[in-house]
Coordinates of C-alpha atoms in Angstrom, one line a residue:
M1 CA 3.8 24.7 3.6
T2 CA 2.2 21.3 3.0
M3 CA 1.2 20.1 -0.5
P4 CA -2.3 19.2 -1.5
I5 CA -3.3 15.5 -0.7
D6 CA -3.8 13.2 -3.6
S7 CA -6.4 10.4 -2.7
S8 CA -4.8 8.2 -5.2
R9 CA -1.5 8.1 -3.4
S10 CA -0.5 5.1 -1.1
G11 CA -0.9 5.6 2.7
L12 CA 2.7 6.6 3.2
A13 CA 2.7 9.0 0.2
R14 CA -0.5 10.7 1.5
S15 CA 1.1 11.1 4.9
L16 CA 4.3 12.6 3.3
A17 CA 2.3 14.8 1.1
A18 CA 0.5 16.4 4.1
S19 CA 3.9 17.1 5.7
S20 CA 6.9 19.3 4.8
L21 CA 9.5 16.5 4.9
V22 CA 9.8 16.0 1.2
T23 CA 8.9 18.3 -1.7
A24 CA 6.0 17.5 -4.0
E25 CA 8.4 17.0 -7.0
D26 CA 10.6 14.6 -5.1
L27 CA 7.6 12.6 -3.9
D28 CA 6.2 12.4 -7.5
L29 CA 9.6 11.3 -8.7
A30 CA 9.9 8.6 -6.1
Q31 CA 6.4 7.3 -6.7
A32 CA 7.2 7.0 -10.5
K33 CA 10.5 5.3 -10.0
A34 CA 8.9 2.9 -7.4
R35 CA 6.2 1.9 -10.0
Q36 CA 8.8 1.6 -12.8
E37 CA 11.2 -0.5 -10.8
R38 CA 8.5 -2.3 -8.8
K39 CA 10.1 -1.2 -5.5
P40 CA 8.4 0.1 -2.2
L41 CA 8.1 3.8 -2.0
S42 CA 10.1 3.6 1.3
T43 CA 13.1 2.0 -0.4
V44 CA 13.2 4.5 -3.4
L45 CA 12.8 7.5 -0.9
V46 CA 16.0 6.4 0.9
E47 CA 18.0 5.1 -2.2
Q48 CA 17.4 8.5 -4.0
H49 CA 18.4 10.3 -0.7
F50 CA 15.1 12.2 -0.5
L51 CA 14.9 10.9 3.1
S52 CA 17.4 9.2 5.3
S53 CA 16.4 5.9 6.9
E54 CA 16.3 7.6 10.3
Q55 CA 14.1 10.5 9.0
L56 CA 11.7 8.2 7.5
A57 CA 11.6 5.8 10.6
H58 CA 11.0 8.7 12.9
F59 CA 8.3 10.2 10.7
C60 CA 6.4 6.9 10.6
E61 CA 7.0 6.4 14.4
R62 CA 5.3 9.9 15.1
E63 CA 2.6 9.5 12.3
Y64 CA 1.3 6.1 13.1
G65 CA 2.2 5.8 16.7
L66 CA 4.4 2.6 16.3
P67 CA 7.5 1.9 18.3
L68 CA 10.7 1.6 16.5
T69 CA 12.3 -1.9 16.5
D70 CA 16.1 -2.1 16.2
L71 CA 17.1 -4.8 13.7
D72 CA 20.7 -4.8 15.1
D73 CA 19.2 -6.9 17.9
I74 CA 17.7 -9.5 15.5
D75 CA 19.7 -12.7 14.9
L76 CA 18.9 -14.7 11.8
E77 CA 18.9 -17.8 13.9
Q78 CA 15.8 -16.3 15.9
L79 CA 13.7 -15.7 12.9
P80 CA 10.7 -18.1 12.5
P81 CA 12.0 -20.3 9.6
Q82 CA 8.7 -21.8 8.6
Y83 CA 7.5 -18.3 7.7
L84 CA 10.6 -17.1 5.8
S85 CA 8.8 -17.4 2.3
M86 CA 11.3 -15.7 0.0
D87 CA 8.9 -15.0 -2.8
L88 CA 6.7 -13.0 -0.4
I89 CA 9.8 -11.4 1.4
E90 CA 11.2 -10.2 -1.8
R91 CA 7.9 -9.1 -3.4
H92 CA 7.0 -7.0 -0.4
H93 CA 10.3 -5.9 1.0
V94 CA 9.4 -7.2 4.6
V95 CA 10.8 -9.9 6.9
P96 CA 8.8 -12.0 9.5
I97 CA 10.7 -11.5 12.7
I98 CA 8.6 -12.7 15.5
L99 CA 5.7 -15.2 16.1
Q100 CA 3.8 -14.5 19.3
G101 CA 1.0 -16.9 19.7
K102 CA -1.2 -16.5 16.4
V103 CA 0.3 -13.1 15.5
L104 CA 3.2 -12.9 13.0
Y105 CA 5.0 -9.6 13.2
L106 CA 6.7 -8.3 10.1
A107 CA 9.6 -5.9 10.0
M108 CA 8.6 -3.0 7.7
S109 CA 9.9 0.4 6.8
D110 CA 6.4 1.3 5.4
P111 CA 3.8 0.2 8.0
T112 CA 0.9 1.3 5.6
D113 CA 1.6 -1.6 3.2
V114 CA -1.5 -3.5 3.9
S115 CA -1.0 -5.9 0.9
A116 CA 2.1 -7.3 2.8
L117 CA 0.2 -7.9 5.9
E118 CA -2.7 -9.6 4.0
D119 CA -0.5 -11.8 1.8
F120 CA 1.4 -13.2 4.7
G121 CA -1.8 -13.6 6.8
F122 CA -3.5 -15.5 3.9
R123 CA -0.4 -17.6 3.2
F124 CA 0.0 -18.9 6.7
N125 CA -3.5 -18.4 8.2
L126 CA -2.2 -16.0 10.8
I127 CA -2.9 -12.5 12.2
T128 CA -0.2 -10.1 11.1
D129 CA 1.1 -6.9 12.4
A130 CA 3.7 -4.4 11.6
R131 CA 7.0 -3.8 13.4
L132 CA 8.6 -0.4 12.2
V133 CA 12.2 -0.6 11.4
E134 CA 14.7 1.6 9.6
E135 CA 15.0 1.0 5.7
D136 CA 18.8 0.6 5.6
K137 CA 18.9 -2.1 8.3
L138 CA 15.8 -3.8 6.8
Q139 CA 18.0 -4.0 3.5
Q140 CA 20.9 -5.4 5.4
L141 CA 18.7 -8.1 6.9
L142 CA 17.2 -8.9 3.5
A143 CA 20.7 -9.2 2.0
R144 CA 21.8 -11.6 4.7
L145 CA 18.7 -13.7 4.2
Q146 CA 19.4 -13.9 0.4
Q147 CA 23.0 -14.9 1.0
G148 CA 21.9 -17.7 3.4
G149 CA 23.1 -15.9 6.5
G150 CA 26.4 -14.7 4.9
G151 CA 28.5 -17.6 6.2
A152 CA 29.6 -20.9 4.8
L153 CA 27.1 -23.8 4.3
D154 CA 27.2 -26.5 6.9
L155 CA 26.6 -30.0 5.6
E156 CA 25.7 -31.3 9.0
H157 CA 23.1 -28.8 10.0
I158 CA 20.7 -28.3 7.1
E159 CA 17.1 -28.7 7.8
D160 CA 14.3 -29.7 5.4
T161 CA 12.6 -26.4 6.1
D162 CA 15.7 -24.5 4.4
I163 CA 14.4 -25.9 1.1
A164 CA 10.7 -26.3 1.8
E165 CA 9.7 -24.4 -1.3
L166 CA 12.2 -25.8 -3.7
E167 CA 11.2 -28.5 -6.2
L168 CA 13.5 -30.1 -8.7
G169 CA 12.3 -30.5 -12.2
E170 CA 14.0 -34.0 -12.6
D171 CA 12.7 -37.4 -13.7
P172 CA 12.3 -39.8 -10.7
A173 CA 12.8 -42.7 -13.1
E174 CA 16.5 -41.6 -13.3
R175 CA 17.1 -42.7 -9.7
H176 CA 18.1 -46.1 -10.4
N177 CA 21.8 -46.4 -10.5
D178 CA 23.6 -48.2 -7.6
D179 CA 26.2 -45.5 -7.5
L180 CA 23.7 -43.3 -5.8
G181 CA 23.7 -45.5 -2.7
N182 CA 20.9 -45.7 -0.1
I183 CA 18.5 -42.8 -0.3
D184 CA 18.5 -42.3 3.5
E185 CA 22.4 -42.3 3.4
D186 CA 22.6 -39.6 0.7
A187 CA 19.7 -37.5 2.0
P188 CA 22.1 -34.9 3.5
I189 CA 23.9 -34.7 0.1
V190 CA 20.5 -34.0 -1.6
R191 CA 19.6 -31.2 0.8
Y192 CA 23.1 -29.8 0.7
I193 CA 23.1 -29.4 -3.0
N194 CA 19.5 -28.0 -3.1
K195 CA 20.7 -25.3 -0.6
I196 CA 23.7 -24.5 -2.7
M197 CA 21.6 -24.1 -5.8
L198 CA 19.0 -22.0 -3.9
D199 CA 21.7 -19.8 -2.5
A200 CA 23.2 -19.3 -6.0
V201 CA 19.8 -18.0 -7.3
R202 CA 19.4 -15.8 -4.3
R203 CA 22.8 -14.2 -4.8
E204 CA 22.2 -13.7 -8.5
A205 CA 25.2 -16.0 -9.5
S206 CA 25.6 -16.7 -13.1
D207 CA 27.6 -19.9 -12.7
L208 CA 28.3 -22.6 -10.0
H209 CA 31.6 -24.5 -9.9
F210 CA 31.9 -27.9 -8.1
E211 CA 35.6 -28.7 -8.1
P212 CA 37.4 -31.8 -6.7
Y213 CA 41.2 -31.6 -5.8
E214 CA 43.5 -34.1 -4.2
R215 CA 43.1 -32.7 -0.6
F216 CA 40.0 -30.5 -0.7
Y217 CA 36.7 -29.9 -2.6
R218 CA 35.8 -26.3 -3.5
I219 CA 32.4 -24.8 -4.5
R220 CA 32.5 -21.4 -6.1
F221 CA 29.9 -18.9 -7.4
R222 CA 30.5 -16.5 -10.2
I223 CA 28.8 -13.2 -8.9
D224 CA 28.9 -10.0 -11.1
G225 CA 31.6 -11.8 -13.3
M226 CA 34.0 -12.8 -10.4
L227 CA 34.4 -16.2 -8.9
H228 CA 33.9 -16.4 -5.0
E229 CA 34.5 -19.5 -2.8
V230 CA 31.3 -20.2 -0.9
A231 CA 31.9 -23.6 0.6
S232 CA 34.7 -26.3 1.0
P233 CA 33.0 -29.6 2.0
P234 CA 34.9 -32.8 2.8
V235 CA 36.8 -34.0 -0.3
H236 CA 35.6 -37.6 0.3
L237 CA 32.1 -36.5 -0.7
S238 CA 33.1 -35.5 -4.3
T239 CA 31.9 -38.6 -6.0
R240 CA 28.5 -38.2 -4.3
F241 CA 28.2 -34.7 -5.4
A242 CA 29.0 -35.5 -9.0
A243 CA 26.5 -38.5 -8.9
R244 CA 23.7 -36.3 -7.5
L245 CA 24.3 -33.5 -9.9
K246 CA 24.4 -35.8 -13.0
V247 CA 21.3 -37.6 -12.0
M248 CA 19.5 -34.2 -11.6
A249 CA 20.8 -33.3 -15.1
R250 CA 19.8 -36.6 -16.5
L251 CA 23.4 -37.5 -17.5
D252 CA 24.9 -41.0 -17.6
I253 CA 26.6 -41.3 -14.0
A254 CA 28.4 -44.4 -15.1
E255 CA 30.3 -42.4 -17.8
R256 CA 33.3 -40.7 -16.0
R257 CA 35.9 -40.5 -18.8
L258 CA 34.1 -38.1 -21.2
P259 CA 32.5 -34.6 -20.8
Q260 CA 28.7 -34.6 -20.8
D261 CA 26.0 -31.9 -21.1
G262 CA 22.6 -31.7 -19.5
R263 CA 20.0 -29.3 -17.9
I264 CA 18.2 -28.9 -14.7
K265 CA 15.0 -27.2 -14.1
L266 CA 14.5 -25.7 -10.5
K267 CA 10.9 -24.9 -9.7
L268 CA 11.2 -22.3 -6.9
T269 CA 7.6 -21.4 -6.6
R270 CA 4.4 -22.1 -8.5
S271 CA 5.0 -19.2 -10.8
K272 CA 9.0 -19.1 -11.0
S273 CA 11.4 -21.5 -12.2
V274 CA 15.0 -21.4 -13.3
D275 CA 16.8 -23.4 -16.0
M276 CA 20.3 -24.5 -15.5
R277 CA 22.8 -25.7 -18.0
V278 CA 25.1 -28.5 -16.7
N279 CA 28.5 -29.6 -18.0
S280 CA 30.6 -32.4 -16.5
L281 CA 34.4 -32.6 -17.1
P282 CA 36.7 -35.5 -16.0
T283 CA 39.7 -34.0 -14.2
Q284 CA 42.7 -35.6 -12.4
W285 CA 41.0 -35.9 -9.1
G286 CA 37.3 -36.4 -10.2
E287 CA 34.5 -34.8 -12.2
K288 CA 34.3 -31.1 -12.1
I289 CA 30.7 -29.9 -12.7
V290 CA 29.9 -26.4 -13.9
I291 CA 26.4 -25.1 -13.9
R292 CA 25.2 -22.0 -15.8
I293 CA 22.1 -20.4 -14.4
L294 CA 19.7 -19.4 -17.2
D295 CA 17.2 -17.1 -15.5
S296 CA 15.1 -15.5 -18.2
S297 CA 13.1 -13.7 -15.6
A298 CA 16.1 -11.9 -14.2
A299 CA 17.3 -10.5 -17.6
K300 CA 16.5 -6.8 -18.0
L301 CA 15.5 -6.1 -21.7
D302 CA 14.9 -2.4 -21.0
I303 CA 17.4 -0.5 -23.4
D304 CA 17.4 2.4 -20.8
Q305 CA 18.8 0.1 -18.1
L306 CA 21.7 -1.5 -20.2
G307 CA 24.1 1.4 -19.9
Y308 CA 24.2 2.9 -23.3
D309 CA 24.7 6.8 -23.6
E310 CA 22.3 8.6 -25.5
Q311 CA 24.2 8.7 -28.7
Q312 CA 24.9 4.9 -28.7
K313 CA 21.2 4.2 -27.9
Q314 CA 20.0 6.3 -30.8
L315 CA 22.5 4.6 -33.1
Y316 CA 21.3 1.1 -32.1
L317 CA 17.6 2.1 -32.4
G318 CA 18.2 3.6 -35.8
A319 CA 19.9 0.4 -37.1
L320 CA 16.9 -1.7 -35.7
K321 CA 14.5 0.5 -37.7
K322 CA 16.2 -0.4 -41.0
P323 CA 14.3 -3.2 -43.1
Q324 CA 17.5 -4.9 -43.9
G325 CA 21.2 -5.2 -43.0
M326 CA 23.3 -6.8 -40.4
I327 CA 23.8 -5.8 -36.7
L328 CA 26.7 -7.5 -35.0
V329 CA 27.4 -7.7 -31.2
T330 CA 30.9 -8.6 -30.2
G331 CA 32.7 -9.2 -27.0
P332 CA 34.0 -12.1 -24.9
T333 CA 32.0 -14.9 -23.4
G334 CA 29.8 -13.4 -20.5
S335 CA 29.9 -9.8 -21.7
G336 CA 26.0 -9.6 -22.2
K337 CA 25.9 -9.9 -25.9
T338 CA 22.7 -12.1 -25.7
V339 CA 20.9 -9.5 -23.5
S340 CA 21.8 -6.7 -26.0
L341 CA 20.4 -8.8 -28.9
Y342 CA 17.2 -9.8 -27.1
T343 CA 16.8 -6.2 -26.0
G344 CA 16.7 -5.3 -29.8
L345 CA 14.4 -8.3 -30.6
S346 CA 12.0 -7.3 -27.8
I347 CA 11.7 -3.8 -29.5
L348 CA 11.1 -5.4 -32.9
N349 CA 8.8 -8.1 -31.6
T350 CA 5.4 -7.0 -33.0
V351 CA 2.5 -9.0 -34.6
S352 CA 3.5 -7.8 -38.0
A353 CA 7.1 -9.2 -37.8
N354 CA 8.2 -12.8 -38.3
I355 CA 11.1 -13.3 -36.1
S356 CA 13.3 -16.5 -36.0
T357 CA 16.4 -17.2 -34.0
A358 CA 19.0 -19.9 -34.1
E359 CA 20.8 -20.3 -30.6
D360 CA 23.1 -22.6 -28.8
P361 CA 21.5 -22.7 -26.2
V362 CA 18.3 -20.8 -26.0
E363 CA 19.0 -18.6 -22.8
I364 CA 16.0 -16.2 -22.9
T365 CA 12.5 -17.1 -23.9
L366 CA 10.4 -14.4 -25.6
P367 CA 6.8 -15.2 -26.6
G368 CA 6.1 -14.4 -30.2
I369 CA 9.6 -15.3 -31.4
N370 CA 10.4 -18.7 -33.1
Q371 CA 13.5 -19.9 -31.3
V372 CA 15.5 -22.8 -32.5
Q373 CA 17.9 -24.7 -30.3
I374 CA 21.1 -25.8 -32.4
N375 CA 22.0 -29.4 -32.1
P376 CA 25.2 -30.3 -34.1
K377 CA 24.9 -34.0 -33.0
S378 CA 21.7 -34.3 -35.0
G379 CA 22.9 -32.1 -37.9
L380 CA 21.2 -29.0 -37.0
S381 CA 23.9 -26.4 -37.3
F382 CA 23.6 -22.5 -37.4
A383 CA 23.9 -22.8 -41.2
H384 CA 21.1 -25.4 -41.6
A385 CA 18.9 -23.3 -39.4
L386 CA 19.6 -20.3 -41.5
R387 CA 18.8 -22.0 -44.7
A388 CA 15.4 -23.1 -43.2
F389 CA 14.6 -19.7 -41.9
L390 CA 15.0 -18.2 -45.4
R391 CA 12.2 -20.6 -46.7
Q392 CA 10.0 -19.5 -43.7
D393 CA 9.2 -16.0 -45.0
P394 CA 11.2 -14.2 -42.3
D395 CA 11.5 -10.4 -41.5
I396 CA 14.2 -10.6 -38.8
I397 CA 16.7 -13.4 -38.2
M398 CA 19.0 -13.8 -35.2
V399 CA 22.0 -16.2 -35.3
G400 CA 23.5 -16.9 -31.9
E401 CA 27.0 -16.8 -33.2
I402 CA 28.8 -16.6 -36.6
R403 CA 31.4 -19.3 -36.3
D404 CA 32.3 -20.2 -39.7
L405 CA 32.3 -19.0 -43.4
E406 CA 29.3 -21.0 -44.4
T407 CA 27.2 -19.3 -41.7
A408 CA 28.7 -15.9 -42.5
E409 CA 27.9 -16.2 -46.2
I410 CA 24.2 -17.2 -45.5
A411 CA 23.8 -14.3 -43.0
V412 CA 25.3 -11.8 -45.5
K413 CA 23.1 -13.2 -48.3
A414 CA 20.0 -12.7 -45.9
A415 CA 21.1 -9.1 -45.0
Q416 CA 21.4 -8.2 -48.6
T417 CA 18.0 -9.6 -49.7
G418 CA 15.6 -7.6 -47.5
H419 CA 16.1 -9.2 -44.0
L420 CA 17.4 -7.7 -40.8
V421 CA 20.1 -10.0 -39.3
L422 CA 21.3 -9.8 -35.8
S423 CA 24.4 -12.0 -34.7
T424 CA 27.4 -12.0 -32.4
L425 CA 31.2 -12.6 -32.9
H426 CA 34.0 -13.1 -30.4
T427 CA 36.3 -10.2 -31.0
N428 CA 37.9 -7.6 -28.8
S429 CA 36.6 -4.4 -30.5
A430 CA 34.1 -3.2 -33.1
A431 CA 36.9 -2.5 -35.6
E432 CA 38.4 -6.0 -35.2
T433 CA 35.1 -7.5 -36.2
L434 CA 35.4 -6.2 -39.7
T435 CA 38.8 -7.7 -40.1
R436 CA 37.6 -11.1 -38.6
L437 CA 34.8 -11.3 -41.2
S438 CA 37.5 -10.7 -43.9
N439 CA 39.8 -13.3 -42.4
M440 CA 36.9 -15.8 -42.5
G441 CA 36.9 -15.4 -46.2
L442 CA 34.0 -12.9 -46.9
P443 CA 34.6 -10.6 -49.8
A444 CA 35.3 -7.1 -48.8
Y445 CA 32.3 -5.7 -50.8
N446 CA 30.0 -8.0 -49.1
I447 CA 31.1 -6.8 -45.7
A448 CA 30.8 -3.2 -46.7
S449 CA 27.4 -3.5 -48.2
S450 CA 25.7 -5.8 -45.6
V451 CA 27.0 -4.6 -42.1
T452 CA 25.1 -1.7 -40.8
L453 CA 26.2 -1.5 -37.1
I454 CA 28.7 -3.2 -34.8
M455 CA 28.7 -3.1 -31.0
A456 CA 31.6 -4.1 -28.9
Q457 CA 30.7 -4.5 -25.2
R458 CA 31.9 -5.5 -21.8
L459 CA 30.2 -5.8 -18.4
A460 CA 31.5 -3.8 -15.5
R461 CA 30.8 -4.2 -11.8
K462 CA 28.7 -1.3 -10.4
L463 CA 29.9 0.1 -7.1
C464 CA 27.5 -0.6 -4.2
S465 CA 25.7 2.7 -3.6
H466 CA 25.6 2.1 0.1
C467 CA 29.3 1.8 0.9
K468 CA 31.3 3.3 -2.1
T469 CA 33.9 5.8 -0.7
E470 CA 35.4 8.8 -2.5
E471 CA 38.8 8.5 -4.2
H472 CA 41.1 11.3 -4.7
V473 CA 43.3 10.9 -7.8
P474 CA 45.7 13.6 -9.1
E475 CA 44.7 15.4 -12.3
E476 CA 48.0 14.3 -14.1
Q477 CA 47.2 10.7 -13.3
L478 CA 43.6 11.0 -14.7
L479 CA 44.9 12.4 -17.9
E480 CA 47.3 9.6 -18.2
L481 CA 44.5 7.1 -17.7
G482 CA 42.7 8.6 -20.7
F483 CA 40.3 11.3 -19.3
S484 CA 39.9 14.3 -21.5
P485 CA 40.4 17.8 -20.3
S486 CA 36.8 18.5 -20.7
Q487 CA 35.9 15.6 -18.5
L488 CA 37.9 17.0 -15.7
N489 CA 36.2 20.4 -15.8
P490 CA 34.6 20.5 -13.3
A491 CA 36.7 17.9 -11.4
P492 CA 34.8 14.6 -11.2
R493 CA 34.0 12.9 -7.9
L494 CA 35.5 9.4 -8.3
Y495 CA 34.7 6.5 -6.0
K496 CA 36.2 3.2 -5.0
A497 CA 34.8 -0.1 -3.6
A498 CA 34.6 -0.5 0.1
G499 CA 32.3 -3.5 1.2
C500 CA 29.3 -4.0 3.3
K501 CA 26.5 -6.5 4.1
L502 CA 24.6 -5.4 1.0
C503 CA 27.2 -6.2 -1.5
T504 CA 30.0 -8.5 -2.7
E505 CA 33.4 -6.8 -2.0
G506 CA 32.0 -3.3 -2.7
Y507 CA 30.2 -4.0 -5.9
K508 CA 26.5 -4.8 -6.5
G509 CA 25.2 -5.6 -10.0
R510 CA 26.8 -4.9 -13.5
I511 CA 26.3 -2.3 -16.3
G512 CA 27.3 -2.5 -19.9
I513 CA 30.1 -0.6 -21.4
Y514 CA 29.8 -0.1 -25.2
E515 CA 31.5 1.1 -28.3
V516 CA 28.9 1.5 -31.2
L517 CA 30.3 1.6 -34.7
P518 CA 27.8 2.5 -37.6
M519 CA 29.0 1.8 -41.1
N520 CA 29.7 5.0 -43.2
D521 CA 31.3 5.7 -46.6
T522 CA 34.7 6.2 -45.1
L523 CA 34.8 2.9 -43.4
A524 CA 33.5 1.1 -46.4
N525 CA 36.2 2.5 -48.5
L526 CA 38.7 1.4 -46.1
I527 CA 37.4 -2.1 -46.0
M528 CA 37.5 -2.3 -49.8
D529 CA 41.1 -1.1 -49.6
G530 CA 42.0 -3.9 -47.1
A531 CA 42.7 -1.7 -44.1
N532 CA 43.7 -3.3 -40.9
S533 CA 41.9 -2.9 -37.6
L534 CA 44.0 -0.1 -36.2
S535 CA 43.3 2.0 -39.4
L536 CA 39.6 1.2 -39.1
A537 CA 39.5 2.0 -35.3
R538 CA 41.3 5.3 -35.9
A539 CA 38.9 6.3 -38.6
A540 CA 35.8 5.2 -36.4
E541 CA 37.0 7.5 -33.5
E542 CA 37.6 10.4 -35.9
S543 CA 34.0 10.0 -37.1
G544 CA 32.7 10.2 -33.5
M545 CA 32.7 6.7 -32.1
I546 CA 33.1 6.5 -28.3
S547 CA 35.7 3.8 -27.6
L548 CA 35.3 1.1 -24.9
R549 CA 37.9 2.9 -22.8
Q550 CA 36.3 6.3 -23.0
A551 CA 32.8 4.8 -22.2
A552 CA 34.2 3.1 -19.2
L553 CA 35.9 6.4 -18.0
E554 CA 32.7 8.3 -18.3
K555 CA 30.9 5.7 -16.1
A556 CA 33.8 6.2 -13.6
R557 CA 33.3 10.0 -13.8
L558 CA 29.6 9.7 -13.1
G559 CA 30.5 7.5 -10.0
I560 CA 28.9 4.3 -11.3
I561 CA 32.1 2.2 -11.5
S562 CA 35.6 2.4 -10.0
L563 CA 38.8 3.2 -11.9
A564 CA 40.1 -0.3 -10.9
E565 CA 37.1 -1.7 -12.7
V566 CA 38.0 0.5 -15.8
N567 CA 41.4 -0.9 -16.0
R568 CA 40.1 -4.5 -15.4
I569 CA 37.8 -4.5 -18.4
T570 CA 39.5 -2.3 -20.9
L571 CA 43.3 -2.8 -20.5

């Protein structure tokens, strides 16, 4: 039985609606998810297992009379490099594969996507046509493109077309030092570093490490929290790499004895740029350069996508609705604390709220929020910024980190005088945060009366949905790991990492693991009695708090992360 045709649907959706290949409910769900996540309908249909890649491809083949092209026969080296515009490729989920005369053929799993054909035709002043391909093979080809072909970068074979759309936000006046050498001589170095940076952005790396050693030079990316070696260029080039990176970051390239900090702005397209924070460190064999990528556009500030369970989400939203008090987010460096705070701020960010933040550095930019970059060298500390905020008629204050007693005292005072304060601490659990504040010197009654919510968090690597494989673990071992009997009835389907072309060692992306501790009378009394973190944690769990370990095990039970990842982040 066919479903009624909706004229508002896309071409592919209308065709599927007239068929019996997918139900009306599944099609509506796929379309809603495609709009929400800004993905092509064909991608969502396959990802949600409403259709297989083969089913969708053969349906389009019959429906539109297009022959099916096998992408297994396509080599990256054969693709027309001058038309590999990554902004268009990623926006439309298509890849230019063949240029014949004035016709550019695009590999597409949805051949009805007229906007993709029009955008490529307009950009390159060519006639465009669709080549029908299977969705899973198209994803593999896209992943190989985003990873620079999946192989090591070759210093001797980089062409200018590799970085045709990459512009560096640097000051040409900085190119004056003799250490840079002849511009023609160093042109390969420039192209190589540009390519490395572009690859890092494409692979969604958070950090780049340029490391000199006695006999080799190593470049590593931190992807999903783990470091991976991506290149090992000749060690004799280490000083040139350091000089080029320091010029880009506007650092003093003559200073090689002291650490330095700088910034680079990469303008990838007219509408997209990426900020990078750069630190140089003198080591035994030269300067190690570490670059942190601060990509505001990549940060997901949707609370439903961060990994909270429903109880934890409601506790956080409830604390954000209160007119005063202190919300603390805790965890190690790189655990996603900034994103959690800014997710809360984005919810609070209305015309009626005066929001000010003190950060070091400002990593995510939100219009409508007054963001202050801390600068200790000039005397602008967190404490100084907080004092200034209190004279600026604030409603909500965010402090990047409570590092000392002075900052803690001002934050507590603000929380007790009608302001909502959000901040972070570096502790391992929610309960330890309360004892850390006490050890800083804050009186117990101030802690009990000002803190309203504490969230401890970690980031876990998500299993790749395309290659994860089922893992069979005896029930006795699961109980030893911490699963409760109720979690094992019915028996959960657990998965482990495998690895494919679409992921990194079986993992793709990360998700938050949280324990959310609201202040209550029992905890307040324990704090006043000077209880230690173990007693506080025990009382919190008895009152219903889900611990980090239990939250991670639940994500494993749902097939989102592996047991190995549970042990890595919570042991």
